[in-house]
GROMACS .gro file of C-alpha atoms in nm:
model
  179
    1UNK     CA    1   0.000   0.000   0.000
    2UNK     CA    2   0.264   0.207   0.102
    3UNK     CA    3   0.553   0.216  -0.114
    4UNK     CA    4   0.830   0.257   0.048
    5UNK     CA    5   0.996   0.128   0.334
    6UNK     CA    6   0.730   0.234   0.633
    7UNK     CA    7   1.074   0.331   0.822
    8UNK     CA    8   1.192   0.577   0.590
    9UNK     CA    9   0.903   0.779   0.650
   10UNK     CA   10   0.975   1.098   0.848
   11UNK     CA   11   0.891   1.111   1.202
   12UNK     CA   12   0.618   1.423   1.298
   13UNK     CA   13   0.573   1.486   1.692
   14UNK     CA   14   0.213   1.669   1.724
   15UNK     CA   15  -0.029   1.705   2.002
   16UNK     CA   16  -0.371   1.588   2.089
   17UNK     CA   17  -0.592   1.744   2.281
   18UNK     CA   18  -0.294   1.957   2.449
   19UNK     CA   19  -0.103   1.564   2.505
   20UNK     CA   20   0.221   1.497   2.311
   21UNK     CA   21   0.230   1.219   2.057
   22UNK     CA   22   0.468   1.127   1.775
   23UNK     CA   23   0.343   0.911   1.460
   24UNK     CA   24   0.518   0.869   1.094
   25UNK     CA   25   0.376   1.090   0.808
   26UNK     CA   26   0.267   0.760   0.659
   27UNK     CA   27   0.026   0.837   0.325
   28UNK     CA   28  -0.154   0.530   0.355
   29UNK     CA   29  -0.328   0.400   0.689
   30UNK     CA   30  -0.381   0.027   0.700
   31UNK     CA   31  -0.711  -0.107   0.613
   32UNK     CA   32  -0.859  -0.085   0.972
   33UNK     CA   33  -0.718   0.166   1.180
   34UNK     CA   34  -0.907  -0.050   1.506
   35UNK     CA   35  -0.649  -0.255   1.605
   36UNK     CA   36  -0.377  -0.481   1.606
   37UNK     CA   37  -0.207  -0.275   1.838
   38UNK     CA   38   0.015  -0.357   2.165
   39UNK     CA   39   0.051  -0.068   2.337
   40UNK     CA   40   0.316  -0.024   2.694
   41UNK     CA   41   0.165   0.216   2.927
   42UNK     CA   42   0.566   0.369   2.965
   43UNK     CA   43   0.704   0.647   3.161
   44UNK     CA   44   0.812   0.943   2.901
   45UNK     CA   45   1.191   0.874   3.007
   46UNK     CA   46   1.136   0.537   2.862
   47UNK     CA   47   0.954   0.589   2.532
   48UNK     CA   48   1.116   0.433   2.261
   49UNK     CA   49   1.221   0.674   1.948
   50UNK     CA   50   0.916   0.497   1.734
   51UNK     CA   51   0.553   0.575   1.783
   52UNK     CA   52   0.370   0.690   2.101
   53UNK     CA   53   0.095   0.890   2.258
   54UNK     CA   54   0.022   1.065   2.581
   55UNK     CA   55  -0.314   1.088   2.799
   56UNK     CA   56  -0.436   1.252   3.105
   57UNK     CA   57  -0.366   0.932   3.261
   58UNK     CA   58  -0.022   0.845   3.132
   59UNK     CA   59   0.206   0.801   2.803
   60UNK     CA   60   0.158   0.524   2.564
   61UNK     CA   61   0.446   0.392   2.370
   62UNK     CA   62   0.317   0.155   2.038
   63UNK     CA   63   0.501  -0.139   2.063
   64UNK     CA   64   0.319  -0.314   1.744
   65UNK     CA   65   0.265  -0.155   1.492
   66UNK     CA   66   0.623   0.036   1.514
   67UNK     CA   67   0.559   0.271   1.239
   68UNK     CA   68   0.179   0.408   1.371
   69UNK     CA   69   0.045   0.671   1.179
   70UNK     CA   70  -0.121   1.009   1.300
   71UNK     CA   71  -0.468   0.858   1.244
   72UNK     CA   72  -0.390   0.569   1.432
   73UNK     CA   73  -0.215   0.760   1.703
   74UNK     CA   74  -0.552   0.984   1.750
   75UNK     CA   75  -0.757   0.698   1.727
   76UNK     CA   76  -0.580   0.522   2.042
   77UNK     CA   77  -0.594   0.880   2.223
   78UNK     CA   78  -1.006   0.858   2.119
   79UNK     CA   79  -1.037   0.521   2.261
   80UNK     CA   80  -0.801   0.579   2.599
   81UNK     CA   81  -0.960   0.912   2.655
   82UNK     CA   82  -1.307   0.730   2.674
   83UNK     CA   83  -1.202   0.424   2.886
   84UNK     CA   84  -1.057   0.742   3.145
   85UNK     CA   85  -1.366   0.926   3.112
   86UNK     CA   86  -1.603   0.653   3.204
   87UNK     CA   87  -1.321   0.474   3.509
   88UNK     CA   88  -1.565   0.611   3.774
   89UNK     CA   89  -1.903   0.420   3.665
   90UNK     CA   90  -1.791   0.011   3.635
   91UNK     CA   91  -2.057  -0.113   3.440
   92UNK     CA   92  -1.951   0.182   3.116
   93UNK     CA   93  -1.550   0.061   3.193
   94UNK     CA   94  -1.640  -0.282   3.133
   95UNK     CA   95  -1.757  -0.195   2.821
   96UNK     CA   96  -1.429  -0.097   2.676
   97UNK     CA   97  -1.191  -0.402   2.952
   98UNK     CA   98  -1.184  -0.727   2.924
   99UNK     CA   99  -1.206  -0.723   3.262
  100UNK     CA  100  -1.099  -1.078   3.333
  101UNK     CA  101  -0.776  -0.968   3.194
  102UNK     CA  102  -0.757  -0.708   3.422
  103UNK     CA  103  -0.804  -0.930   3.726
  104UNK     CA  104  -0.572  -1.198   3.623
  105UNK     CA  105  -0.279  -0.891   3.546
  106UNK     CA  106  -0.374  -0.766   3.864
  107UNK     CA  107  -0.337  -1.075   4.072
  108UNK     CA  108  -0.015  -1.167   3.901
  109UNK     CA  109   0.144  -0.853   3.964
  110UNK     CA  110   0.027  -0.905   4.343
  111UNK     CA  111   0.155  -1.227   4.361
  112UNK     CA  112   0.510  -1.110   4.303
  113UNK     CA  113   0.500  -0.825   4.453
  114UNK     CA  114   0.603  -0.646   4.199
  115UNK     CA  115   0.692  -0.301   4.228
  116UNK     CA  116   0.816  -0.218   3.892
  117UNK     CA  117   0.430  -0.137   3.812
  118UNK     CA  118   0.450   0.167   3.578
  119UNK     CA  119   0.490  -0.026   3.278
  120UNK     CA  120   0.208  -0.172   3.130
  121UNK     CA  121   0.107  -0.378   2.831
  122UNK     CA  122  -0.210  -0.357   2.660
  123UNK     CA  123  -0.357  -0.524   2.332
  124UNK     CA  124  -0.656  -0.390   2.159
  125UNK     CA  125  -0.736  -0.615   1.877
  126UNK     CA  126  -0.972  -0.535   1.551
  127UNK     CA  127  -1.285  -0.378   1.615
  128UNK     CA  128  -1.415  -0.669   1.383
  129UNK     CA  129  -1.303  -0.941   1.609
  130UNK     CA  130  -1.337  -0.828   1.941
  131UNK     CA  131  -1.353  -0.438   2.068
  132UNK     CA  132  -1.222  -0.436   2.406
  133UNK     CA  133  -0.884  -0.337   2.576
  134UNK     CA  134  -0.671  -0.652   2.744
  135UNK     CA  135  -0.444  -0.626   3.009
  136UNK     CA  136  -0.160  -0.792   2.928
  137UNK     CA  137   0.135  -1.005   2.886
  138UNK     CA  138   0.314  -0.910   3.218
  139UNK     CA  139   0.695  -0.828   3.187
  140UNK     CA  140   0.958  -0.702   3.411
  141UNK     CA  141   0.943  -0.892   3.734
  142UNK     CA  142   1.336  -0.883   3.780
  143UNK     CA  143   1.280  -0.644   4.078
  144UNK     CA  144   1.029  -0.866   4.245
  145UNK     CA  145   1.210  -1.183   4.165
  146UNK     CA  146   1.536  -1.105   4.352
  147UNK     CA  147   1.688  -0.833   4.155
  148UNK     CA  148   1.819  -0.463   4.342
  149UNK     CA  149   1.610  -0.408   4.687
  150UNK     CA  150   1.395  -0.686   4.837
  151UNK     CA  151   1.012  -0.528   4.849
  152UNK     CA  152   0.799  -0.578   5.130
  153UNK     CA  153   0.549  -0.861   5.088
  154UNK     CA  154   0.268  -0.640   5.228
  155UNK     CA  155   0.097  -0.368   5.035
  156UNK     CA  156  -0.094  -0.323   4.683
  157UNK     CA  157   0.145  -0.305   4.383
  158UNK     CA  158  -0.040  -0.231   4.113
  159UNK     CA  159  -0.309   0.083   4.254
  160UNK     CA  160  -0.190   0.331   3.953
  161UNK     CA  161  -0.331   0.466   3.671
  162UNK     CA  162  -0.620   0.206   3.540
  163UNK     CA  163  -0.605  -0.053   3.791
  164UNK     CA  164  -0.582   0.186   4.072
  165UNK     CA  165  -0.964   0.307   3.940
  166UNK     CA  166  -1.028  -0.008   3.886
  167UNK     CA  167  -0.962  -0.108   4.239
  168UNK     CA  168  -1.205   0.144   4.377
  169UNK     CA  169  -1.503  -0.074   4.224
  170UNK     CA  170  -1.663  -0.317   4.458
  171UNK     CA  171  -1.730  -0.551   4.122
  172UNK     CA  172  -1.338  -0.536   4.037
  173UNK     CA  173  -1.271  -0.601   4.395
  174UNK     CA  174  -1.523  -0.893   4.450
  175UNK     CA  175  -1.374  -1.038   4.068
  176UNK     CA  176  -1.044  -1.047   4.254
  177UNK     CA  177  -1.144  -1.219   4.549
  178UNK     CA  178  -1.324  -1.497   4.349
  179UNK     CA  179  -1.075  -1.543   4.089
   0.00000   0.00000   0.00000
């Protein structure tokens, strides 16, 4: 569709809404801008030179595709900025989380105690197979597995950014307790 290398395109940084993003001025956006995407909740120190996005709630690196395009960066802010706006009421959240994926992330990063907790991964498939966000696969448990300072074994690792609003919903909590 594109033809040339999607690498040798020339990186534009641009903001949305008033948030920072960066994308490659990319003529052609794939067929379905909807998904295929994992996506690392990342702080900014840490955002890789490719694609990425930031939110109220936190900066988004683009881990697949690497080459995103500006539509596809403002369609991920669209869809974040509506899963943030609706965080308060569970039963409109649930409608953009697989929240099962939530609760198993959650419980795993519990488990080990991991305090490495500001980096995130995320997949949003197609609209056309399946719309919601997924929490998930876990990484970077060297920390909790031994690695620098010991952590305590008490306390709740993972109460930031989407799971910490997810954790003030008796339905999350109850989902966690059951699971």
């Amino acid at each position: 569709v594109n033809y040339k290398p999607l690498s040798s395109y020339k990186k534009e940084e641009f903001e949305i809404d008033g948030h920072q993003a960066r994308a490659y001025d990319i003529p052609n956006n794939p067929s379905d801008i909807t998904g295929g995407y994992i996506i690392k909740n990342e702080m900014i120190s840490r955002i890789s030179e490719d694609s990425y996005f930031s939110t109220s709630m936190g900066c988004f690196d683009c881990e697949s595709p690497k080459f995103m395009t500006r539509d596809c960066a403002e369609y991920l802010y669209d869809y974040f900025d509506n899963i943030y706006a609706c965080l308060d009421d569970f039963n409109e959240v649930s409608k953009y989380l697989d929240i099962n994926s939530f609760v198993k992330r959650y419980l795993i990063q519990e488990c080990f105690a991991n305090c490495e907790g500001s980096s995130y991964y995320y997949i949003k498939n197609s609209d056309s197979i399946d719309d919601k966000l997924y929490a998930g696969p876990v990484w970077d448990f060297d920390n909790s597995l031994g690695r620098g300072d010991a952590t305590s074994p008490t306390g709740i690792y993972s109460g930031e950014g989407i799971f910490g609003c997810l954790l003030q919903h008796k339905e999350f909590s109850e989902l966690v307790r059951h699971t």
